[in-house]
Amino acid sequence: YRNLTHWLKTRSVSVDLNNDASLLIDIPDALCERDKVKFTVHTKTTLSAFQKPEFSVPRQHEDFIWLHDTLVETEDYAGLIIPPAPPKPDFESPREKMHKLGEGEATMTKEEYNKMKQELEAEYLAVFKKTVQVHEIFLQRLSSHAILSKDRNFQIFLEYDQDLSVRRKNAKEMFGGFFKNMVKTADEVIISGIKEVDDFFEQEKTFLLDYYSKIKDSTAKAEKMTRSHKNVADDYIHISATLNTLSADDSTFYLRLYKVEGRVASDQELKLTELLRYYMRDIQAAKDLLYRRARALADYEHSNKALDKARLKSKDVPQAEEHQQQCLQKFDKLSESGKRELTSFKGRRVVAFRKNLIEMAELEIKHAKNNVTLLQGCIDLLKSN
Amino acid sequence: MADTARDPPPEQTDFQELEDGEDLFPEPAAAPESGPASLPAEDVSTNSNGPKQDSLFDDDPEDLFAEATEEVSLDSPERDVLLSDGPSPAITPITPPTSVITPRIGHAHDDMFTHSSFDEIEEEEGGDSFDIHIAVSDPEKVGDGMNAYMAYKVTTKTSLSVFKQGEFSVKRRFSDFLGLHSKLASKYLHVGYIVPPAPEKSIVGMTKVKVGKEDQSSNEFVEKRRSALERYLMRTVKHPVLLKDPDVLQFLESSELPRAVSTQALSSAGLLRMVNKAADAVNKMTIKMNESDAWFEEKQQQFENLDIQLRKLHASVESLVCHRKELSVNTALFAKSAAMLGNSEDHTALSRALSQLAEVEEKIDQLHQDQANADFYLFSELLGDYVRLITAVKGVFDHRMKTWQKWQDSQMLLQKKREAEAKLQFTNKPDKLQQAKDEIKELEGKVQQGERDFEQISKTIRKEVSRFEKERVKDFKSVIIKYLESLVQTQQQLIKYWEAFLPEAKAIS
């Protein structure tokens, strides 16, 4: 029931991905009906691979997941970091709060109720914006990647003007999600288990495994902190409502203070928590790459053993040799591609952290300064009487 | 954002005794929002030593039995009766023939300065010339185990002539304060003076202290109590009549104070009080007062509403304190996590920035802690004080009703006696007739006295209420200003911290 007409673009968590004019993607609009979000994916392109230079299609969250999964399942991309899939839109929290608010309506004044409702609607909107942002970034990561941007399924996703759900079902039947499931289980064991000859990957492995657990923890703690901040902001609503009943004056101060406290909470949320959350998923994607490479190495080692065995038995040696060569090639390709990907990933990560930390600090300063002005004004007013 | 238009409240001009334009916490409008009769009294503060509940045991070791002493009984049974009984007793606005109470119209100033000797005292002590300051400090544990108690130093600084010296201090324990309050209440409440209630007891808090637990929560408890005792004394001496009371003077000045035994549980005084309270409660419910004075009716309603709103506000502020403490804890946890993340980061500049972020968040955690304290000590405790004060105010209104009842009872008795005497006229019993005439004379005196008492208490209450409202506005204003200033400080610190962090973030390359 929500239609975003004025879409306020918050800055992306990654660096500006939408730079290459040959393929520009954005989500200018989205519709929220009950649980489902319908995204409008808008593409502007100079590439001949597409039928038109500019077009829009409606897409659901499940379509994004389908696209992500097909990319993961594609052998050719084994040496790439596949951008993490956007998480499912989750309106659980504001919906639950809205429900509670409805139940508690009788115990509050009309104004208090309206204020709380307003804030909940703002929260709803914030969740909405977040989910649009995250879906948009996913597509922009793809469009800015030299190899992935050319993927056929990606093009279908952008262009196909019919419902994708038929294709989605077929895909599930075909792949059965083997690779995906495999990746989920025991990858850490396998990654840490291989004998690493390459210093670069040895370092990366150690770093990524450790960093992942740390960033996961930080994300959780940041989320908790933000929730507490929201609670404080909510308290100010109740306080201001009661003060309003007691006197027509001071409530305005508290209402405004709430606005600023509330805004700080959601700004923090956007910058810090989203940053951490996003990179947590991105690092998981990097780990997945390491895993695939580890598997390729394991395959190569197996093929070596098989070759030795074949030579001993003097049976099927050419096949064994060819298999071994293939494994080696695959492993080398993954290593080369992986090295590239991981290096650029590090650069991307550092730049994104920098940008978001700066923006967060600037926002904190701005809000604090606003607060001081607001508070000082109230103090002066009270003292002058 | 729709603010309610700032209309001055309608015809409550009678004792709307405020400076021009100052609308801070006046009584709520005559047609208030109907708040709920019962409040969500959620005790959200995890650290709270339950001001609302466990006020059962005295910190005197000799109190073996749980009982409500005078101080507590002012709060609980009284309050319950008041709340459960509806806003005010049935009032039929009939003008009784002998009423000398004319409804007051016009400025409060008229009443303040026209009559009664007490007014002089008030003028003298008005605003700026009021020079007395009391500090409660240096809590010291005396004794060991369950016999231990806290002794507080009470320092008075004053230039008032009623005191022998300009600066002096004494040592007092909690039961001394309760004793003082008990004496003042028994002397002044029933004639209409709003006696500030003493701070509440707390078994949990005191036991921790006795047992010797030197942890943060028992330190907080002691500080909370110390602060409450100080506010209590300041409120008491701000009252021009109470200030001159010999018990108050003795409390402040005399180095030795007889132990307040009647605050204990099963003393005869305590039992008597209990019985009286019960009787009073029953009586109160059956008193139907013919309220001739709209002022009282209005005021009672206003206080009822104020009570509801303050309790609600108090609950919200307590929730704020609790949430801010949570925020502080979560910020500290995040800071640690960010530090670990910084350690794990292999890009040097980013690693340093993350460590800096962790440090900033740690400092902010401390800020939140301090702010939570300000929330609590400035705001929340003030509200708690006023919730209890309003109970005292309501008590005073009740006493007026009782006084009226007493007067009416005498009148009715007189009427009966007169009828009886008239009958006796026709019989031939000269002795009985004489007796009846004597009794009538006595009763006439009683009736006159009853009327005078009622008049006096009504007058006193008007003055007291007006004084109370003035004080309340002043009190709230000064506390709010302090609280806002604490918020400003917090925000300015935040600016400092983030401005120091910004170059670190920019240095990432």
PDB file of N, CA and C in Angstrom, chain B residues 96-160:
ATOM      1  N   PRO B  96     -24.883  26.256  52.454  1.00  0.00           N
ATOM      2  CA  PRO B  96     -25.441  26.089  53.782  1.00  0.00           C
ATOM      3  C   PRO B  96     -25.706  27.458  54.386  1.00  0.00           C
ATOM      4  N   PRO B  97     -26.734  27.592  55.152  1.00  0.00           N
ATOM      5  CA  PRO B  97     -27.132  28.906  55.668  1.00  0.00           C
ATOM      6  C   PRO B  97     -26.039  29.576  56.491  1.00  0.00           C
ATOM      7  N   THR B  98     -25.299  28.789  57.250  1.00  0.00           N
ATOM      8  CA  THR B  98     -24.325  29.429  58.123  1.00  0.00           C
ATOM      9  C   THR B  98     -22.959  29.572  57.469  1.00  0.00           C
ATOM     10  N   SER B  99     -22.884  29.348  56.207  1.00  0.00           N
ATOM     11  CA  SER B  99     -21.567  29.377  55.572  1.00  0.00           C
ATOM     12  C   SER B  99     -20.994  30.778  55.550  1.00  0.00           C
ATOM     13  N   VAL B 100     -19.783  30.879  55.940  1.00  0.00           N
ATOM     14  CA  VAL B 100     -19.113  32.177  55.825  1.00  0.00           C
ATOM     15  C   VAL B 100     -18.046  32.128  54.742  1.00  0.00           C
ATOM     16  N   ILE B 101     -18.052  31.018  54.083  1.00  0.00           N
ATOM     17  CA  ILE B 101     -17.027  30.891  53.050  1.00  0.00           C
ATOM     18  C   ILE B 101     -17.580  31.413  51.753  1.00  0.00           C
ATOM     19  N   THR B 102     -17.063  32.481  51.324  1.00  0.00           N
ATOM     20  CA  THR B 102     -17.495  33.007  50.024  1.00  0.00           C
ATOM     21  C   THR B 102     -16.494  32.566  48.963  1.00  0.00           C
ATOM     22  N   PRO B 103     -17.006  32.155  47.842  1.00  0.00           N
ATOM     23  CA  PRO B 103     -16.077  31.726  46.783  1.00  0.00           C
ATOM     24  C   PRO B 103     -15.167  32.866  46.389  1.00  0.00           C
ATOM     25  N   ARG B 104     -13.912  32.526  46.211  1.00  0.00           N
ATOM     26  CA  ARG B 104     -12.940  33.559  45.897  1.00  0.00           C
ATOM     27  C   ARG B 104     -12.907  33.842  44.407  1.00  0.00           C
ATOM     28  N   ILE B 105     -13.055  35.071  44.111  1.00  0.00           N
ATOM     29  CA  ILE B 105     -12.857  35.453  42.712  1.00  0.00           C
ATOM     30  C   ILE B 105     -11.811  36.544  42.701  1.00  0.00           C
ATOM     31  N   GLY B 106     -10.928  36.470  41.795  1.00  0.00           N
ATOM     32  CA  GLY B 106      -9.916  37.513  41.739  1.00  0.00           C
ATOM     33  C   GLY B 106      -8.545  36.943  41.992  1.00  0.00           C
ATOM     34  N   HIS B 107      -7.606  37.753  42.175  1.00  0.00           N
ATOM     35  CA  HIS B 107      -6.227  37.308  42.218  1.00  0.00           C
ATOM     36  C   HIS B 107      -5.834  36.655  43.520  1.00  0.00           C
ATOM     37  N   ALA B 108      -4.918  35.777  43.362  1.00  0.00           N
ATOM     38  CA  ALA B 108      -4.388  35.088  44.538  1.00  0.00           C
ATOM     39  C   ALA B 108      -3.773  36.092  45.484  1.00  0.00           C
ATOM     40  N   HIS B 109      -3.242  37.128  44.935  1.00  0.00           N
ATOM     41  CA  HIS B 109      -2.556  38.109  45.770  1.00  0.00           C
ATOM     42  C   HIS B 109      -3.447  38.616  46.890  1.00  0.00           C
ATOM     43  N   ASP B 110      -4.716  38.795  46.564  1.00  0.00           N
ATOM     44  CA  ASP B 110      -5.658  39.244  47.590  1.00  0.00           C
ATOM     45  C   ASP B 110      -5.540  38.366  48.807  1.00  0.00           C
ATOM     46  N   ASP B 111      -5.615  37.088  48.544  1.00  0.00           N
ATOM     47  CA  ASP B 111      -5.636  36.167  49.660  1.00  0.00           C
ATOM     48  C   ASP B 111      -4.300  36.146  50.393  1.00  0.00           C
ATOM     49  N   MET B 112      -3.249  36.258  49.636  1.00  0.00           N
ATOM     50  CA  MET B 112      -1.942  36.131  50.253  1.00  0.00           C
ATOM     51  C   MET B 112      -1.677  37.239  51.258  1.00  0.00           C
ATOM     52  N   PHE B 113      -2.132  38.388  50.933  1.00  0.00           N
ATOM     53  CA  PHE B 113      -1.667  39.515  51.742  1.00  0.00           C
ATOM     54  C   PHE B 113      -2.741  40.191  52.575  1.00  0.00           C
ATOM     55  N   THR B 114      -3.969  39.694  52.522  1.00  0.00           N
ATOM     56  CA  THR B 114      -5.006  40.407  53.261  1.00  0.00           C
ATOM     57  C   THR B 114      -5.018  40.117  54.749  1.00  0.00           C
ATOM     58  N   HIS B 115      -5.069  38.869  55.128  1.00  0.00           N
ATOM     59  CA  HIS B 115      -5.191  38.648  56.561  1.00  0.00           C
ATOM     60  C   HIS B 115      -4.273  37.587  57.133  1.00  0.00           C
ATOM     61  N   SER B 116      -4.469  37.316  58.348  1.00  0.00           N
ATOM     62  CA  SER B 116      -3.793  36.266  59.110  1.00  0.00           C
ATOM     63  C   SER B 116      -2.309  36.552  59.339  1.00  0.00           C
ATOM     64  N   SER B 117      -1.885  36.243  60.520  1.00  0.00           N
ATOM     65  CA  SER B 117      -0.505  36.569  60.900  1.00  0.00           C
ATOM     66  C   SER B 117       0.489  35.761  60.087  1.00  0.00           C
ATOM     67  N   PHE B 118       0.081  34.620  59.621  1.00  0.00           N
ATOM     68  CA  PHE B 118       1.023  33.789  58.885  1.00  0.00           C
ATOM     69  C   PHE B 118       1.501  34.467  57.620  1.00  0.00           C
ATOM     70  N   ASP B 119       0.651  35.337  57.134  1.00  0.00           N
ATOM     71  CA  ASP B 119       1.027  36.009  55.893  1.00  0.00           C
ATOM     72  C   ASP B 119       2.301  36.812  56.050  1.00  0.00           C
ATOM     73  N   GLU B 120       2.455  37.355  57.247  1.00  0.00           N
ATOM     74  CA  GLU B 120       3.666  38.158  57.437  1.00  0.00           C
ATOM     75  C   GLU B 120       4.897  37.315  57.222  1.00  0.00           C
ATOM     76  N   ILE B 121       4.820  36.122  57.820  1.00  0.00           N
ATOM     77  CA  ILE B 121       5.964  35.227  57.690  1.00  0.00           C
ATOM     78  C   ILE B 121       6.261  34.943  56.223  1.00  0.00           C
ATOM     79  N   GLU B 122       5.185  34.743  55.492  1.00  0.00           N
ATOM     80  CA  GLU B 122       5.399  34.408  54.097  1.00  0.00           C
ATOM     81  C   GLU B 122       6.028  35.541  53.336  1.00  0.00           C
ATOM     82  N   GLU B 123       5.566  36.743  53.638  1.00  0.00           N
ATOM     83  CA  GLU B 123       6.165  37.887  52.955  1.00  0.00           C
ATOM     84  C   GLU B 123       7.646  37.945  53.228  1.00  0.00           C
ATOM     85  N   GLU B 124       7.960  37.740  54.486  1.00  0.00           N
ATOM     86  CA  GLU B 124       9.370  37.807  54.894  1.00  0.00           C
ATOM     87  C   GLU B 124      10.202  36.805  54.125  1.00  0.00           C
ATOM     88  N   GLU B 125       9.623  35.618  53.971  1.00  0.00           N
ATOM     89  CA  GLU B 125      10.409  34.551  53.370  1.00  0.00           C
ATOM     90  C   GLU B 125      10.242  34.473  51.866  1.00  0.00           C
ATOM     91  N   GLY B 126       9.601  35.457  51.305  1.00  0.00           N
ATOM     92  CA  GLY B 126       9.342  35.355  49.871  1.00  0.00           C
ATOM     93  C   GLY B 126      10.606  35.331  49.028  1.00  0.00           C
ATOM     94  N   GLY B 127      10.604  34.457  48.062  1.00  0.00           N
ATOM     95  CA  GLY B 127      11.635  34.410  47.019  1.00  0.00           C
ATOM     96  C   GLY B 127      13.061  34.713  47.423  1.00  0.00           C
ATOM     97  N   ASP B 128      13.500  35.931  47.194  1.00  0.00           N
ATOM     98  CA  ASP B 128      14.934  36.199  47.275  1.00  0.00           C
ATOM     99  C   ASP B 128      15.470  36.270  48.679  1.00  0.00           C
ATOM    100  N   SER B 129      14.630  36.675  49.609  1.00  0.00           N
ATOM    101  CA  SER B 129      15.178  36.860  50.942  1.00  0.00           C
ATOM    102  C   SER B 129      15.251  35.544  51.693  1.00  0.00           C
ATOM    103  N   PHE B 130      14.840  34.470  51.055  1.00  0.00           N
ATOM    104  CA  PHE B 130      14.860  33.177  51.703  1.00  0.00           C
ATOM    105  C   PHE B 130      16.291  32.667  51.687  1.00  0.00           C
ATOM    106  N   ASP B 131      16.903  32.657  52.872  1.00  0.00           N
ATOM    107  CA  ASP B 131      18.299  32.319  52.867  1.00  0.00           C
ATOM    108  C   ASP B 131      18.610  31.179  53.808  1.00  0.00           C
ATOM    109  N   ILE B 132      18.424  29.997  53.331  1.00  0.00           N
ATOM    110  CA  ILE B 132      18.874  28.837  54.097  1.00  0.00           C
ATOM    111  C   ILE B 132      19.201  27.735  53.119  1.00  0.00           C
ATOM    112  N   HIS B 133      20.301  27.111  53.372  1.00  0.00           N
ATOM    113  CA  HIS B 133      20.672  26.007  52.494  1.00  0.00           C
ATOM    114  C   HIS B 133      21.106  24.813  53.320  1.00  0.00           C
ATOM    115  N   ILE B 134      20.531  23.651  52.982  1.00  0.00           N
ATOM    116  CA  ILE B 134      20.861  22.449  53.735  1.00  0.00           C
ATOM    117  C   ILE B 134      21.514  21.434  52.809  1.00  0.00           C
ATOM    118  N   ALA B 135      22.594  20.864  53.282  1.00  0.00           N
ATOM    119  CA  ALA B 135      23.241  19.807  52.504  1.00  0.00           C
ATOM    120  C   ALA B 135      23.289  18.541  53.342  1.00  0.00           C
ATOM    121  N   VAL B 136      22.968  17.431  52.673  1.00  0.00           N
ATOM    122  CA  VAL B 136      23.106  16.134  53.331  1.00  0.00           C
ATOM    123  C   VAL B 136      24.274  15.431  52.668  1.00  0.00           C
ATOM    124  N   SER B 137      25.261  15.035  53.487  1.00  0.00           N
ATOM    125  CA  SER B 137      26.475  14.515  52.850  1.00  0.00           C
ATOM    126  C   SER B 137      27.150  13.462  53.714  1.00  0.00           C
ATOM    127  N   ASP B 138      28.264  12.989  53.213  1.00  0.00           N
ATOM    128  CA  ASP B 138      29.120  12.072  53.954  1.00  0.00           C
ATOM    129  C   ASP B 138      28.392  10.903  54.595  1.00  0.00           C
ATOM    130  N   PRO B 139      27.753  10.096  53.782  1.00  0.00           N
ATOM    131  CA  PRO B 139      27.108   8.922  54.379  1.00  0.00           C
ATOM    132  C   PRO B 139      28.166   8.000  54.968  1.00  0.00           C
ATOM    133  N   GLU B 140      27.898   7.549  56.167  1.00  0.00           N
ATOM    134  CA  GLU B 140      28.900   6.768  56.876  1.00  0.00           C
ATOM    135  C   GLU B 140      28.224   5.584  57.516  1.00  0.00           C
ATOM    136  N   LYS B 141      28.794   4.437  57.309  1.00  0.00           N
ATOM    137  CA  LYS B 141      28.166   3.258  57.904  1.00  0.00           C
ATOM    138  C   LYS B 141      28.603   3.163  59.352  1.00  0.00           C
ATOM    139  N   VAL B 142      27.623   3.005  60.218  1.00  0.00           N
ATOM    140  CA  VAL B 142      27.910   2.906  61.639  1.00  0.00           C
ATOM    141  C   VAL B 142      27.486   1.523  62.103  1.00  0.00           C
ATOM    142  N   GLY B 143      28.382   0.832  62.770  1.00  0.00           N
ATOM    143  CA  GLY B 143      28.012  -0.468  63.303  1.00  0.00           C
ATOM    144  C   GLY B 143      28.208  -1.574  62.281  1.00  0.00           C
ATOM    145  N   ASP B 144      27.826  -2.779  62.652  1.00  0.00           N
ATOM    146  CA  ASP B 144      28.070  -3.950  61.816  1.00  0.00           C
ATOM    147  C   ASP B 144      26.847  -4.817  61.647  1.00  0.00           C
ATOM    148  N   GLY B 145      26.859  -5.563  60.590  1.00  0.00           N
ATOM    149  CA  GLY B 145      25.794  -6.545  60.398  1.00  0.00           C
ATOM    150  C   GLY B 145      24.424  -5.919  60.355  1.00  0.00           C
ATOM    151  N   MET B 146      23.449  -6.642  60.851  1.00  0.00           N
ATOM    152  CA  MET B 146      22.077  -6.167  60.739  1.00  0.00           C
ATOM    153  C   MET B 146      21.783  -5.004  61.681  1.00  0.00           C
ATOM    154  N   ASN B 147      22.679  -4.726  62.592  1.00  0.00           N
ATOM    155  CA  ASN B 147      22.474  -3.571  63.463  1.00  0.00           C
ATOM    156  C   ASN B 147      23.054  -2.300  62.868  1.00  0.00           C
ATOM    157  N   ALA B 148      23.671  -2.422  61.753  1.00  0.00           N
ATOM    158  CA  ALA B 148      24.326  -1.253  61.168  1.00  0.00           C
ATOM    159  C   ALA B 148      23.291  -0.276  60.624  1.00  0.00           C
ATOM    160  N   TYR B 149      23.720   0.982  60.517  1.00  0.00           N
ATOM    161  CA  TYR B 149      22.867   1.976  59.883  1.00  0.00           C
ATOM    162  C   TYR B 149      23.755   3.028  59.238  1.00  0.00           C
ATOM    163  N   MET B 150      23.150   3.824  58.405  1.00  0.00           N
ATOM    164  CA  MET B 150      23.877   4.903  57.743  1.00  0.00           C
ATOM    165  C   MET B 150      23.675   6.191  58.520  1.00  0.00           C
ATOM    166  N   ALA B 151      24.762   6.886  58.783  1.00  0.00           N
ATOM    167  CA  ALA B 151      24.642   8.201  59.399  1.00  0.00           C
ATOM    168  C   ALA B 151      24.986   9.246  58.345  1.00  0.00           C
ATOM    169  N   TYR B 152      24.197  10.270  58.273  1.00  0.00           N
ATOM    170  CA  TYR B 152      24.409  11.336  57.299  1.00  0.00           C
ATOM    171  C   TYR B 152      24.725  12.637  58.027  1.00  0.00           C
ATOM    172  N   LYS B 153      25.596  13.407  57.356  1.00  0.00           N
ATOM    173  CA  LYS B 153      25.895  14.711  57.941  1.00  0.00           C
ATOM    174  C   LYS B 153      24.920  15.727  57.367  1.00  0.00           C
ATOM    175  N   VAL B 154      24.269  16.460  58.261  1.00  0.00           N
ATOM    176  CA  VAL B 154      23.326  17.489  57.817  1.00  0.00           C
ATOM    177  C   VAL B 154      23.917  18.846  58.128  1.00  0.00           C
ATOM    178  N   THR B 155      24.255  19.577  57.086  1.00  0.00           N
ATOM    179  CA  THR B 155      24.897  20.894  57.272  1.00  0.00           C
ATOM    180  C   THR B 155      23.927  21.993  56.871  1.00  0.00           C
ATOM    181  N   THR B 156      23.768  22.946  57.781  1.00  0.00           N
ATOM    182  CA  THR B 156      22.880  24.076  57.493  1.00  0.00           C
ATOM    183  C   THR B 156      23.690  25.350  57.381  1.00  0.00           C
ATOM    184  N   LYS B 157      23.410  26.075  56.309  1.00  0.00           N
ATOM    185  CA  LYS B 157      24.044  27.394  56.140  1.00  0.00           C
ATOM    186  C   LYS B 157      22.923  28.409  56.032  1.00  0.00           C
ATOM    187  N   THR B 158      22.929  29.394  56.934  1.00  0.00           N
ATOM    188  CA  THR B 158      21.801  30.308  56.892  1.00  0.00           C
ATOM    189  C   THR B 158      22.138  31.648  57.512  1.00  0.00           C
ATOM    190  N   SER B 159      21.367  32.644  57.144  1.00  0.00           N
ATOM    191  CA  SER B 159      21.511  33.925  57.804  1.00  0.00           C
ATOM    192  C   SER B 159      20.247  34.293  58.562  1.00  0.00           C
ATOM    193  N   LEU B 160      19.348  33.332  58.639  1.00  0.00           N
ATOM    194  CA  LEU B 160      18.077  33.622  59.314  1.00  0.00           C
ATOM    195  C   LEU B 160      18.289  33.718  60.824  1.00  0.00           C
TER     196      LEU B 160
END
